[in-house]
C-alpha cells in the first residue's frame, strides 16, 4: 500500500470513529476528545520508543511502575519534556477500557500526572494544560458515569485499532497528517468557528515557501496568530533538508486552539525545546519581543476584527506602530497584525501574511499605512488568490509578502485568482499552481494577465493603491464577433424564416380550401 493509500485509509478510519462516538454532541466541541485521544496514543508510543531505545528485548508497557528509578525519570523528563509510567500508557488503558468502571476518573488522573511530571523542569509551561480540553467528567460525554465511560471506551478502542505501520518509518507523518485531516474536517463543518483556527495545507505550503524563499537557513520562524500551528508545521515540512536553528514560535489568543497548536508540535516530533507557543492577545500583549528578529514569519490573522486601537493612547508610541504614524482602524485590525509582523522581521527575512483584500485600496488610516510601507520599500509582492480556498469563508484573499532587503523599488503584483482546483466543499491549490506562483515570485518577470512589477512612483500616483487588479490587467475572455458576418448570417436567417412562413401560409390556405 502506498503512502497516499495509507493516509487515505487512515483518514477514513479516523473520520468513522469521530462520527460513531460523537452522537448528539456538536462535532466542533467533540473533536477535542478524538484529537486528545490521538495525541495521548502518540505521546505514549513515542515515549515508550524512547525508553526502549531500539532494544527489542525491552517492552516498556509490560514493566511494573516500581522498577522505574528516579534517575531514569529525571533523565526522560529533561529529554522528552514529560514522563509516562508503564501503567499510564495508552496501550494499557485501552486494553481494559470496556471493563473499567472508573475509566473517566482514571483518565483524568493520569492526564494530570503526565502534565505535572514536568513541574519544575524547563518544559513545564510547554506541557501544562495540554489535556485541559479533554474533560472526562463533562456532561457532553453523557449524563451518567456509565454513559461517559462507554463513549470514552469507544474512542479509545477506535483509536487503538488504527494501524500506523512502523513507528520510525511512517508513524509520525501519518499520525500528523491524520490529526490535521480531522481538524480540517471539523473546521469545514464548524461554520463561523472553524475557519479562524485552520489554514488549509495547500495554502500553508505556498505561504511557507514565500517566507523562506532562497534562505539556506533561518534562525527561527514565527506566527503571531498561530491557530493550530498548521503554517509553522508546513514550514517544517518545506525546510526538512535545511535548518531552522532556534525553532518555532507562535502566539494564539484562543485557549483551546493554543492547546491544539502545542499538541500539533509534539505530533510532528518537534521537541519541547524546539518550540515556544504563547497564550495571549498578540496586539495588546505581544510575546517574544526579546527573541526577535525572526528570519521567517508566516501568518493568517483574523480578518477585519475589532481591536482597542486608538482607545489606548499608548499604542501610538508602541515601537510596532509608531513608525507608521497612525494606528489601524478600531474596526479593522488587519494592518495592526501586518505592522506587528514587520517589527519582528529580521533584515534578511520575509513575512508572508494572508490579508483581507479591502486593506489594499481603502482610504484613511489604511492608506497612510500603505504609504509608510511603500515609502520604506517593505512591500515585495502582493498575490490575489482564488475564492473559496479557506474553511468557513468564500473570500478571495490576498497574500502580502514583506521584505527588508529589497534590491530595487519595484512592487510585484500576481493575479493567481484563476489558479484553483474544484473540490467538494472548497477550492484547492495544486502543487502545479504553487509552482507557477513561486516561479513568478522568484524571477519577477512580467507575465501578461498574471504578474507585473510596478515602480514606486506609479503606485504613489495611484494613491498608494495596492490592489492587484489595479496593475494586472484581467484577461479578456469575451468572444470577438465580426459584425459584418453576423449581419449577413442574420439576413440569411430572416430570409429563411420569411420563406418558411410563406410556405406555412400556403399549406394552411390549401387545407382551408379543401375543407370549404
Short mmCIF file of C-alpha atoms in Angstrom, two decimals:
data_model
loop_
_atom_site.label_atom_id
_atom_site.label_comp_id
_atom_site.label_asym_id
_atom_site.label_seq_id
_atom_site.Cartn_x
_atom_site.Cartn_y
_atom_site.Cartn_z
CA UNK A 1 0.00 0.00 0.00
CA UNK A 2 1.42 3.39 -1.00
CA UNK A 3 1.79 6.22 1.48
CA UNK A 4 -1.09 8.03 -0.22
CA UNK A 5 -3.31 4.97 0.12
CA UNK A 6 -2.25 4.50 3.74
CA UNK A 7 -3.05 8.12 4.50
CA UNK A 8 -6.45 7.92 2.81
CA UNK A 9 -7.34 4.73 4.71
CA UNK A 10 -6.17 6.21 7.98
CA UNK A 11 -8.23 9.34 7.45
CA UNK A 12 -11.29 7.28 6.57
CA UNK A 13 -10.99 5.26 9.78
CA UNK A 14 -10.48 8.30 11.98
CA UNK A 15 -13.46 10.10 10.49
CA UNK A 16 -15.55 6.96 11.07
CA UNK A 17 -14.54 6.93 14.74
CA UNK A 18 -15.49 10.58 15.11
CA UNK A 19 -18.89 10.03 13.54
CA UNK A 20 -19.62 6.90 15.58
CA UNK A 21 -18.87 8.33 19.00
CA UNK A 22 -19.98 11.93 18.82
CA UNK A 23 -23.73 11.13 18.84
CA UNK A 24 -25.72 14.25 19.52
CA UNK A 25 -22.65 16.19 20.68
CA UNK A 26 -21.66 19.05 18.44
CA UNK A 27 -18.77 17.95 16.24
CA UNK A 28 -16.69 21.07 16.73
CA UNK A 29 -16.80 20.59 20.51
CA UNK A 30 -16.42 16.84 20.47
CA UNK A 31 -13.32 16.89 18.30
CA UNK A 32 -11.32 17.64 21.45
CA UNK A 33 -11.89 14.09 22.65
CA UNK A 34 -10.93 12.48 19.38
CA UNK A 35 -7.88 14.69 18.92
CA UNK A 36 -6.91 14.33 22.58
CA UNK A 37 -7.00 10.54 22.29
CA UNK A 38 -4.89 10.62 19.15
CA UNK A 39 -2.39 12.78 20.98
CA UNK A 40 -2.42 10.51 24.05
CA UNK A 41 -1.66 7.47 21.92
CA UNK A 42 1.10 9.28 20.06
CA UNK A 43 2.99 10.52 23.11
CA UNK A 44 2.59 7.11 24.78
CA UNK A 45 4.15 5.26 21.85
CA UNK A 46 6.75 7.98 21.34
CA UNK A 47 7.76 7.84 24.98
CA UNK A 48 7.86 4.02 25.09
CA UNK A 49 10.02 4.00 21.96
CA UNK A 50 12.42 6.46 23.60
CA UNK A 51 12.74 4.36 26.79
CA UNK A 52 13.21 1.11 24.83
CA UNK A 53 15.94 2.73 22.71
CA UNK A 54 15.54 0.25 19.88
CA UNK A 55 16.19 -2.76 22.15
CA UNK A 56 13.63 -5.37 21.09
CA UNK A 57 14.11 -7.25 24.37
CA UNK A 58 12.63 -4.32 26.28
CA UNK A 59 8.85 -3.89 26.43
CA UNK A 60 8.22 -0.75 28.45
CA UNK A 61 4.45 -1.27 28.57
CA UNK A 62 4.95 -4.61 30.37
CA UNK A 63 7.23 -3.26 33.09
CA UNK A 64 5.93 -2.60 36.61
CA UNK A 65 5.93 1.05 37.60
CA UNK A 66 8.09 0.50 40.68
CA UNK A 67 11.14 -0.56 38.65
CA UNK A 68 11.44 2.95 37.21
CA UNK A 69 14.20 4.72 39.08
CA UNK A 70 14.26 8.41 39.92
CA UNK A 71 17.31 8.81 37.69
CA UNK A 72 15.50 7.31 34.67
CA UNK A 73 12.51 9.56 35.26
CA UNK A 74 14.62 12.67 35.68
CA UNK A 75 16.62 12.00 32.52
CA UNK A 76 13.48 11.26 30.49
CA UNK A 77 11.75 14.48 31.53
CA UNK A 78 14.83 16.53 30.68
CA UNK A 79 14.90 14.93 27.23
CA UNK A 80 11.24 14.41 26.29
CA UNK A 81 9.71 17.09 28.49
CA UNK A 82 7.29 14.75 30.34
CA UNK A 83 7.06 11.29 31.89
CA UNK A 84 4.59 8.43 31.46
CA UNK A 85 4.70 5.36 33.70
CA UNK A 86 4.06 1.97 32.04
CA UNK A 87 0.57 1.59 33.52
CA UNK A 88 -0.34 5.05 32.20
CA UNK A 89 0.47 4.19 28.58
CA UNK A 90 -2.33 4.32 26.06
CA UNK A 91 -1.95 0.63 25.20
CA UNK A 92 -2.58 -0.46 28.81
CA UNK A 93 -5.50 1.90 29.40
CA UNK A 94 -7.18 0.99 26.09
CA UNK A 95 -6.79 -2.76 26.74
CA UNK A 96 -9.14 -2.64 29.76
CA UNK A 97 -11.28 0.34 28.71
CA UNK A 98 -14.51 -1.61 28.13
CA UNK A 99 -14.44 -3.12 31.62
CA UNK A 100 -13.13 -0.17 33.62
CA UNK A 101 -15.90 1.32 35.76
CA UNK A 102 -13.58 4.16 36.75
CA UNK A 103 -12.34 4.95 33.24
CA UNK A 104 -13.28 8.63 33.23
CA UNK A 105 -11.63 9.40 36.58
CA UNK A 106 -8.61 7.21 35.78
CA UNK A 107 -8.04 9.15 32.58
CA UNK A 108 -8.39 12.47 34.38
CA UNK A 109 -5.83 11.38 36.98
CA UNK A 110 -3.25 10.11 34.51
CA UNK A 111 -3.58 13.20 32.26
CA UNK A 112 -2.96 15.34 35.32
CA UNK A 113 0.02 13.16 36.25
CA UNK A 114 1.58 13.49 32.78
CA UNK A 115 1.23 17.27 32.90
CA UNK A 116 2.54 17.60 36.47
CA UNK A 117 5.53 15.37 35.70
CA UNK A 118 7.10 18.44 34.04
CA UNK A 119 6.69 20.69 37.08
CA UNK A 120 9.98 22.31 37.97
CA UNK A 121 11.57 21.39 34.64
CA UNK A 122 12.24 23.66 31.62
CA UNK A 123 9.35 22.01 29.79
CA UNK A 124 6.76 22.88 32.45
CA UNK A 125 4.99 25.62 30.51
CA UNK A 126 5.07 23.60 27.28
CA UNK A 127 3.31 20.64 28.93
CA UNK A 128 0.99 22.41 31.37
CA UNK A 129 -2.68 22.27 30.36
CA UNK A 130 -2.21 20.11 27.27
CA UNK A 131 -5.18 17.95 28.24
CA UNK A 132 -7.28 20.82 29.59
CA UNK A 133 -9.91 20.41 26.87
CA UNK A 134 -10.11 16.64 27.36
CA UNK A 135 -12.67 16.87 30.17
CA UNK A 136 -13.51 13.27 31.05
CA UNK A 137 -16.19 14.31 33.54
CA UNK A 138 -18.09 16.60 31.18
CA UNK A 139 -21.81 16.04 30.62
CA UNK A 140 -21.09 16.35 26.91
CA UNK A 141 -19.95 12.74 27.17
CA UNK A 142 -23.19 11.61 28.77
CA UNK A 143 -25.44 12.18 31.77
CA UNK A 144 -24.20 9.25 33.83
CA UNK A 145 -20.75 7.88 34.63
CA UNK A 146 -21.64 4.73 32.69
CA UNK A 147 -22.54 6.79 29.62
CA UNK A 148 -19.30 8.76 29.90
CA UNK A 149 -17.24 5.60 30.22
CA UNK A 150 -18.99 3.94 27.28
CA UNK A 151 -18.23 6.85 25.00
CA UNK A 152 -14.65 7.23 26.23
CA UNK A 153 -14.06 3.50 25.74
CA UNK A 154 -15.42 3.72 22.20
CA UNK A 155 -12.94 6.45 21.38
CA UNK A 156 -10.02 4.62 22.98
CA UNK A 157 -10.84 1.33 21.27
CA UNK A 158 -11.38 3.04 17.94
CA UNK A 159 -8.02 4.79 18.09
CA UNK A 160 -6.42 1.55 19.32
CA UNK A 161 -7.46 -0.20 16.09
CA UNK A 162 -5.73 2.33 13.88
CA UNK A 163 -2.63 0.97 12.17
CA UNK A 164 0.24 3.40 11.70
CA UNK A 165 2.89 0.98 10.44
CA UNK A 166 6.49 1.09 11.57
CA UNK A 167 7.00 3.89 14.08
CA UNK A 168 10.34 5.13 12.79
CA UNK A 169 9.40 4.99 9.12
CA UNK A 170 5.84 6.29 8.84
CA UNK A 171 4.20 6.67 12.24
CA UNK A 172 4.85 10.35 12.83
CA UNK A 173 3.93 11.66 9.38
CA UNK A 174 0.78 9.55 9.10
CA UNK A 175 -0.32 10.47 12.59
CA UNK A 176 0.31 14.14 12.00
CA UNK A 177 -1.50 14.09 8.67
CA UNK A 178 -4.46 12.34 10.26
CA UNK A 179 -4.53 14.94 13.01
CA UNK A 180 -4.57 17.81 10.52
CA UNK A 181 -7.19 16.00 8.46
CA UNK A 182 -9.52 15.79 11.44
CA UNK A 183 -9.01 19.45 12.32
CA UNK A 184 -9.69 20.49 8.75
CA UNK A 185 -12.87 18.45 8.51
CA UNK A 186 -14.24 19.76 11.76
CA UNK A 187 -13.23 23.27 10.73
CA UNK A 188 -15.09 22.82 7.45
CA UNK A 189 -18.22 21.83 9.36
CA UNK A 190 -17.87 24.36 12.15
CA UNK A 191 -19.23 27.38 10.30
CA UNK A 192 -18.06 30.62 11.81
CA UNK A 193 -15.91 28.88 14.41
CA UNK A 194 -13.76 26.77 12.13
CA UNK A 195 -12.04 28.96 9.60
CA UNK A 196 -10.20 31.07 12.16
CA UNK A 197 -8.43 28.03 13.55
CA UNK A 198 -7.06 26.32 10.48
CA UNK A 199 -5.20 27.25 7.31
CA UNK A 200 -5.53 24.52 4.65
CA UNK A 201 -2.30 22.69 3.95
CA UNK A 202 -2.13 23.74 0.30
CA UNK A 203 -2.30 27.44 1.22
CA UNK A 204 0.10 26.90 4.12
CA UNK A 205 2.59 25.32 1.74
CA UNK A 206 2.54 28.39 -0.51
CA UNK A 207 2.94 30.78 2.43
CA UNK A 208 5.85 28.79 3.86
CA UNK A 209 7.66 28.75 0.52
CA UNK A 210 7.18 32.50 0.11
CA UNK A 211 8.51 33.27 3.59
CA UNK A 212 11.59 31.08 3.29
CA UNK A 213 12.37 31.52 -0.39
CA UNK A 214 16.11 31.12 -1.10
CA UNK A 215 17.08 31.12 2.57
CA UNK A 216 19.64 28.37 3.19
CA UNK A 217 18.92 28.59 6.92
CA UNK A 218 16.67 30.65 9.14
CA UNK A 219 17.30 31.47 12.77
CA UNK A 220 13.68 30.81 13.73
CA UNK A 221 10.16 31.07 12.37
CA UNK A 222 7.23 32.90 13.94
CA UNK A 223 3.45 33.09 13.58
CA UNK A 224 1.79 35.91 15.58
CA UNK A 225 -1.68 34.36 15.10
CA UNK A 226 -0.68 30.72 15.22
CA UNK A 227 -4.06 28.96 15.35
CA UNK A 228 -3.47 25.20 15.37
CA UNK A 229 0.09 25.67 14.14
CA UNK A 230 -0.51 24.48 10.58
CA UNK A 231 1.51 27.29 8.99
CA UNK A 232 4.53 26.63 11.20
CA UNK A 233 4.33 22.91 10.50
CA UNK A 234 4.26 23.45 6.76
CA UNK A 235 7.44 25.44 7.18
CA UNK A 236 8.97 22.43 8.92
CA UNK A 237 7.95 20.15 6.05
CA UNK A 238 9.28 22.56 3.45
CA UNK A 239 12.56 23.05 5.30
CA UNK A 240 13.30 19.46 6.34
CA UNK A 241 16.53 19.37 4.29
CA UNK A 242 17.78 22.56 5.88
CA UNK A 243 17.94 24.02 9.36
CA UNK A 244 15.54 26.10 11.40
CA UNK A 245 18.15 26.82 14.01
CA UNK A 246 16.25 28.04 17.06
CA UNK A 247 12.85 26.54 16.42
CA UNK A 248 9.21 27.52 16.09
CA UNK A 249 7.49 30.42 17.85
CA UNK A 250 3.83 31.40 17.92
CA UNK A 251 1.17 33.25 19.87
CA UNK A 252 -2.53 32.38 19.96
CA UNK A 253 -5.40 34.10 21.77
CA UNK A 254 -7.84 31.15 21.90
CA UNK A 255 -7.02 28.74 24.72
CA UNK A 256 -8.37 25.61 23.04
CA UNK A 257 -6.56 26.36 19.81
CA UNK A 258 -3.38 27.17 21.74
CA UNK A 259 -3.52 23.66 23.22
CA UNK A 260 -4.08 22.19 19.75
CA UNK A 261 -1.02 24.02 18.46
CA UNK A 262 1.18 22.65 21.22
CA UNK A 263 -0.16 19.13 20.64
CA UNK A 264 0.47 19.57 16.94
CA UNK A 265 4.12 20.39 17.60
CA UNK A 266 4.58 17.15 19.57
CA UNK A 267 2.66 15.17 16.96
CA UNK A 268 5.15 16.31 14.35
CA UNK A 269 8.05 15.28 16.56
CA UNK A 270 9.11 18.84 17.39
CA UNK A 271 10.51 18.51 20.89
CA UNK A 272 9.57 20.97 23.65
CA UNK A 273 12.94 22.72 23.43
CA UNK A 274 12.40 23.48 19.74
CA UNK A 275 9.07 25.30 20.01
CA UNK A 276 7.67 28.12 22.11
CA UNK A 277 3.95 28.77 21.97
CA UNK A 278 2.44 31.63 23.99
CA UNK A 279 -1.17 32.23 25.01
CA UNK A 280 -2.48 35.77 24.74
CA UNK A 281 -3.55 38.72 22.61
CA UNK A 282 -0.73 39.48 20.17
CA UNK A 283 -1.79 43.07 19.59
CA UNK A 284 -2.30 44.04 23.25
CA UNK A 285 0.17 41.72 24.96
CA UNK A 286 2.84 40.68 22.45
CA UNK A 287 5.32 37.98 23.44
CA UNK A 288 8.79 37.13 22.11
CA UNK A 289 9.96 40.72 21.92
CA UNK A 290 13.27 39.56 23.39
CA UNK A 291 13.52 36.80 20.77
CA UNK A 292 13.13 38.97 17.69
CA UNK A 293 14.10 39.47 14.96
CA UNK A 294 12.85 36.43 13.02
CA UNK A 295 14.14 35.38 9.60
CA UNK A 296 10.77 33.92 8.60
CA UNK A 297 7.25 34.97 9.60
CA UNK A 298 4.07 33.27 8.40
CA UNK A 299 0.56 34.27 9.41
CA UNK A 300 -3.12 34.07 8.65
CA UNK A 301 -4.54 36.56 11.18
CA UNK A 302 -8.31 37.01 11.63
CA UNK A 303 -9.84 39.27 9.00
CA UNK A 304 -11.04 42.76 9.91
CA UNK A 305 -11.67 42.13 13.61
CA UNK A 306 -12.14 44.86 16.21
CA UNK A 307 -9.21 45.86 18.37
CA UNK A 308 -8.57 48.53 21.01
CA UNK A 309 -6.68 50.78 18.57
CA UNK A 310 -6.94 54.49 19.33
CA UNK A 311 -8.85 53.81 22.56
CA UNK A 312 -5.43 53.02 24.03
CA UNK A 313 -3.40 56.25 23.63
CA UNK A 314 -0.15 54.44 24.47
CA UNK A 315 -0.28 52.31 21.32
CA UNK A 316 0.68 55.17 19.01
CA UNK A 317 4.05 55.15 20.80
CA UNK A 318 4.39 51.38 20.59
CA UNK A 319 7.54 50.54 18.61
CA UNK A 320 5.47 48.32 16.33
CA UNK A 321 3.04 51.04 15.25
CA UNK A 322 4.84 54.34 15.89
CA UNK A 323 6.91 54.33 12.66
CA UNK A 324 3.72 54.39 10.57
CA UNK A 325 2.45 57.42 12.47
CA UNK A 326 -1.09 56.05 12.57
CA UNK A 327 -2.97 53.08 14.04
CA UNK A 328 -5.09 50.62 12.11
CA UNK A 329 -8.84 51.43 12.40
CA UNK A 330 -10.52 50.07 15.54
CA UNK A 331 -12.94 48.03 13.43
CA UNK A 332 -10.25 46.64 11.13
CA UNK A 333 -7.15 45.30 12.88
CA UNK A 334 -5.60 43.82 9.71
CA UNK A 335 -2.78 46.34 9.37
CA UNK A 336 -2.07 46.12 13.11
CA UNK A 337 -1.07 42.49 12.55
CA UNK A 338 0.94 43.48 9.47
CA UNK A 339 2.89 46.17 11.35
CA UNK A 340 3.44 43.81 14.27
CA UNK A 341 4.91 41.20 11.93
CA UNK A 342 7.09 43.80 10.21
CA UNK A 343 8.57 44.91 13.53
CA UNK A 344 9.53 41.29 14.35
CA UNK A 345 11.13 40.66 10.93
CA UNK A 346 14.90 40.46 10.50
CA UNK A 347 16.85 42.38 7.89
CA UNK A 348 17.38 39.21 5.83
CA UNK A 349 13.96 37.65 6.24
CA UNK A 350 10.49 37.67 4.74
CA UNK A 351 6.98 37.72 6.15
CA UNK A 352 4.10 36.14 4.20
CA UNK A 353 0.72 37.22 5.57
CA UNK A 354 -2.80 36.35 4.44
CA UNK A 355 -4.81 39.59 4.23
CA UNK A 356 -8.35 40.75 3.59
CA UNK A 357 -8.28 42.45 0.14
CA UNK A 358 -10.02 45.64 1.29
CA UNK A 359 -6.97 46.88 3.18
CA UNK A 360 -5.12 47.36 -0.09
CA UNK A 361 -7.42 50.00 -1.55
CA UNK A 362 -9.38 51.65 1.27
CA UNK A 363 -8.56 55.21 2.32
CA UNK A 364 -7.97 56.81 5.70
CA UNK A 365 -5.52 55.24 8.14
CA UNK A 366 -5.09 52.18 5.97
CA UNK A 367 -3.92 54.34 3.06
CA UNK A 368 -1.39 56.07 5.34
CA UNK A 369 -0.06 52.71 6.49
CA UNK A 370 0.29 51.57 2.87
CA UNK A 371 2.22 54.77 2.17
CA UNK A 372 4.55 54.04 5.07
CA UNK A 373 5.17 50.52 3.79
CA UNK A 374 5.81 51.73 0.24
CA UNK A 375 7.93 54.74 1.24
CA UNK A 376 10.23 52.42 3.17
CA UNK A 377 10.26 49.80 0.40
CA UNK A 378 8.95 46.94 2.55
CA UNK A 379 6.36 45.52 0.13
CA UNK A 380 7.86 42.87 -2.13
CA UNK A 381 4.79 41.14 -3.58
CA UNK A 382 1.01 41.02 -3.31
CA UNK A 383 -0.76 37.92 -4.57
CA UNK A 384 -4.51 37.66 -5.14
CA UNK A 385 -5.79 34.11 -4.66
CA UNK A 386 -8.90 32.35 -5.90
CA UNK A 387 -12.10 32.47 -3.84
CA UNK A 388 -13.26 29.68 -1.52
CA UNK A 389 -9.82 28.33 -0.60
CA UNK A 390 -10.42 28.52 3.15
CA UNK A 391 -12.83 26.79 5.52
CA UNK A 392 -15.78 28.88 6.61
CA UNK A 393 -15.34 31.73 4.10
CA UNK A 394 -15.54 32.19 0.34
CA UNK A 395 -13.47 35.41 0.37
CA UNK A 396 -10.78 35.68 -2.30
CA UNK A 397 -7.91 36.69 -0.02
CA UNK A 398 -4.50 38.20 -0.78
CA UNK A 399 -1.03 37.27 0.42
CA UNK A 400 1.23 40.17 1.38
CA UNK A 401 4.97 39.45 1.24
CA UNK A 402 7.12 41.87 3.26
CA UNK A 403 10.89 42.15 2.98
CA UNK A 404 13.56 44.40 4.47
CA UNK A 405 16.23 43.54 1.92
CA UNK A 406 14.79 44.53 -1.47
CA UNK A 407 17.38 45.48 -4.09
CA UNK A 408 15.02 47.75 -6.06
CA UNK A 409 11.92 49.88 -5.51
CA UNK A 410 9.58 47.71 -7.54
CA UNK A 411 6.48 46.10 -6.06
CA UNK A 412 5.26 42.89 -7.67
CA UNK A 413 1.61 42.04 -8.22
CA UNK A 414 0.47 38.49 -9.04
CA UNK A 415 -3.08 37.63 -10.06
CA UNK A 416 -3.47 33.95 -9.14
CA UNK A 417 -7.26 34.13 -8.92
CA UNK A 418 -7.65 31.71 -11.83
CA UNK A 419 -5.39 29.08 -10.25
CA UNK A 420 -7.54 26.59 -8.35
CA UNK A 421 -8.94 23.10 -8.49
CA UNK A 422 -12.55 22.40 -7.61
CA UNK A 423 -13.03 20.27 -4.50
CA UNK A 424 -16.09 19.06 -2.60
CA UNK A 425 -16.52 21.94 -0.16
CA UNK A 426 -13.72 24.31 -1.11
CA UNK A 427 -11.28 25.05 -3.90
CA UNK A 428 -7.66 23.93 -3.59
CA UNK A 429 -4.24 24.91 -4.92
CA UNK A 430 -2.37 22.09 -6.64
CA UNK A 431 1.41 21.70 -6.49
CA UNK A 432 1.48 22.94 -10.10
CA UNK A 433 -0.40 26.09 -9.11
CA UNK A 434 2.01 26.74 -6.25
CA UNK A 435 4.99 26.16 -8.54
CA UNK A 436 3.57 28.63 -11.07
CA UNK A 437 3.18 31.31 -8.40
CA UNK A 438 6.65 30.65 -6.97
CA UNK A 439 8.26 30.85 -10.41
CA UNK A 440 6.72 34.27 -10.97
CA UNK A 441 7.69 35.36 -7.45
CA UNK A 442 11.27 34.23 -7.98
CA UNK A 443 12.11 35.79 -11.34
CA UNK A 444 9.90 38.90 -11.05
CA UNK A 445 9.31 38.82 -14.81
CA UNK A 446 6.14 40.45 -16.11
CA UNK A 447 3.64 37.93 -17.46
CA UNK A 448 0.62 39.27 -19.30
CA UNK A 449 -2.60 38.93 -17.29
CA UNK A 450 -0.67 37.23 -14.44
CA UNK A 451 2.28 39.15 -12.98
CA UNK A 452 3.59 42.70 -13.13
CA UNK A 453 6.27 44.65 -11.26
CA UNK A 454 5.41 48.31 -10.77
CA UNK A 455 7.61 51.30 -9.96
CA UNK A 456 7.12 53.16 -6.68
CA UNK A 457 6.18 56.41 -8.43
CA UNK A 458 3.31 54.77 -10.31
CA UNK A 459 1.86 53.35 -7.11
CA UNK A 460 2.27 56.64 -5.25
CA UNK A 461 0.48 58.45 -8.09
CA UNK A 462 -2.37 55.94 -7.67
CA UNK A 463 -2.96 56.95 -4.02
CA UNK A 464 -0.79 54.06 -2.83
CA UNK A 465 -3.39 51.61 -4.04
CA UNK A 466 -2.01 48.08 -3.72
CA UNK A 467 -4.95 46.20 -5.22
CA UNK A 468 -3.69 43.59 -7.67
CA UNK A 469 -6.46 44.33 -10.16
CA UNK A 470 -5.22 47.93 -10.45
CA UNK A 471 -1.98 46.78 -12.05
CA UNK A 472 -2.52 43.33 -13.58
CA UNK A 473 -4.96 43.53 -16.46
CA UNK A 474 -7.57 40.80 -16.39
CA UNK A 475 -7.56 38.59 -19.43
CA UNK A 476 -10.42 39.47 -21.77
CA UNK A 477 -12.37 36.26 -22.22
CA UNK A 478 -15.04 37.81 -24.38
CA UNK A 479 -15.54 36.29 -27.85
CA UNK A 480 -14.67 38.63 -30.72
CA UNK A 481 -17.61 38.92 -33.10
CA UNK A 482 -17.40 40.01 -36.73
CA UNK A 483 -20.40 42.33 -37.09
CA UNK A 484 -20.42 42.14 -40.90
CA UNK A 485 -20.51 38.35 -40.85
CA UNK A 486 -23.14 38.37 -38.11
CA UNK A 487 -25.38 40.75 -40.10
CA UNK A 488 -25.04 38.54 -43.16
CA UNK A 489 -25.98 35.48 -41.13
CA UNK A 490 -28.96 37.30 -39.63
CA UNK A 491 -30.08 38.42 -43.11
CA UNK A 492 -29.94 34.84 -44.38
CA UNK A 493 -31.76 33.57 -41.29
CA UNK A 494 -34.54 36.19 -41.65
CA UNK A 495 -34.97 35.26 -45.33
CA UNK A 496 -35.29 31.59 -44.38
CA UNK A 497 -37.87 32.46 -41.72
CA UNK A 498 -39.88 34.56 -44.19
CA UNK A 499 -39.82 31.71 -46.69
CA UNK A 500 -40.90 29.25 -44.00
CA UNK A 501 -43.81 31.49 -43.01
CA UNK A 502 -44.86 31.78 -46.66
CA UNK A 503 -44.74 28.02 -47.04
CA UNK A 504 -46.81 27.56 -43.89
CA UNK A 505 -49.37 30.13 -45.07
CA UNK A 506 -49.68 28.31 -48.38
CA UNK A 507 -50.24 24.99 -46.66
CA UNK A 508 -52.85 26.50 -44.34
CA UNK A 509 -54.66 28.11 -47.30
CA UNK A 510 -54.70 24.81 -49.17
CA UNK A 511 -56.12 22.99 -46.15
CA UNK A 512 -58.81 25.62 -45.67
CA UNK A 513 -59.72 25.37 -49.39
CA UNK A 514 -60.12 21.62 -49.16
CA UNK A 515 -62.38 21.99 -46.11
CA UNK A 516 -64.55 24.54 -47.87
#
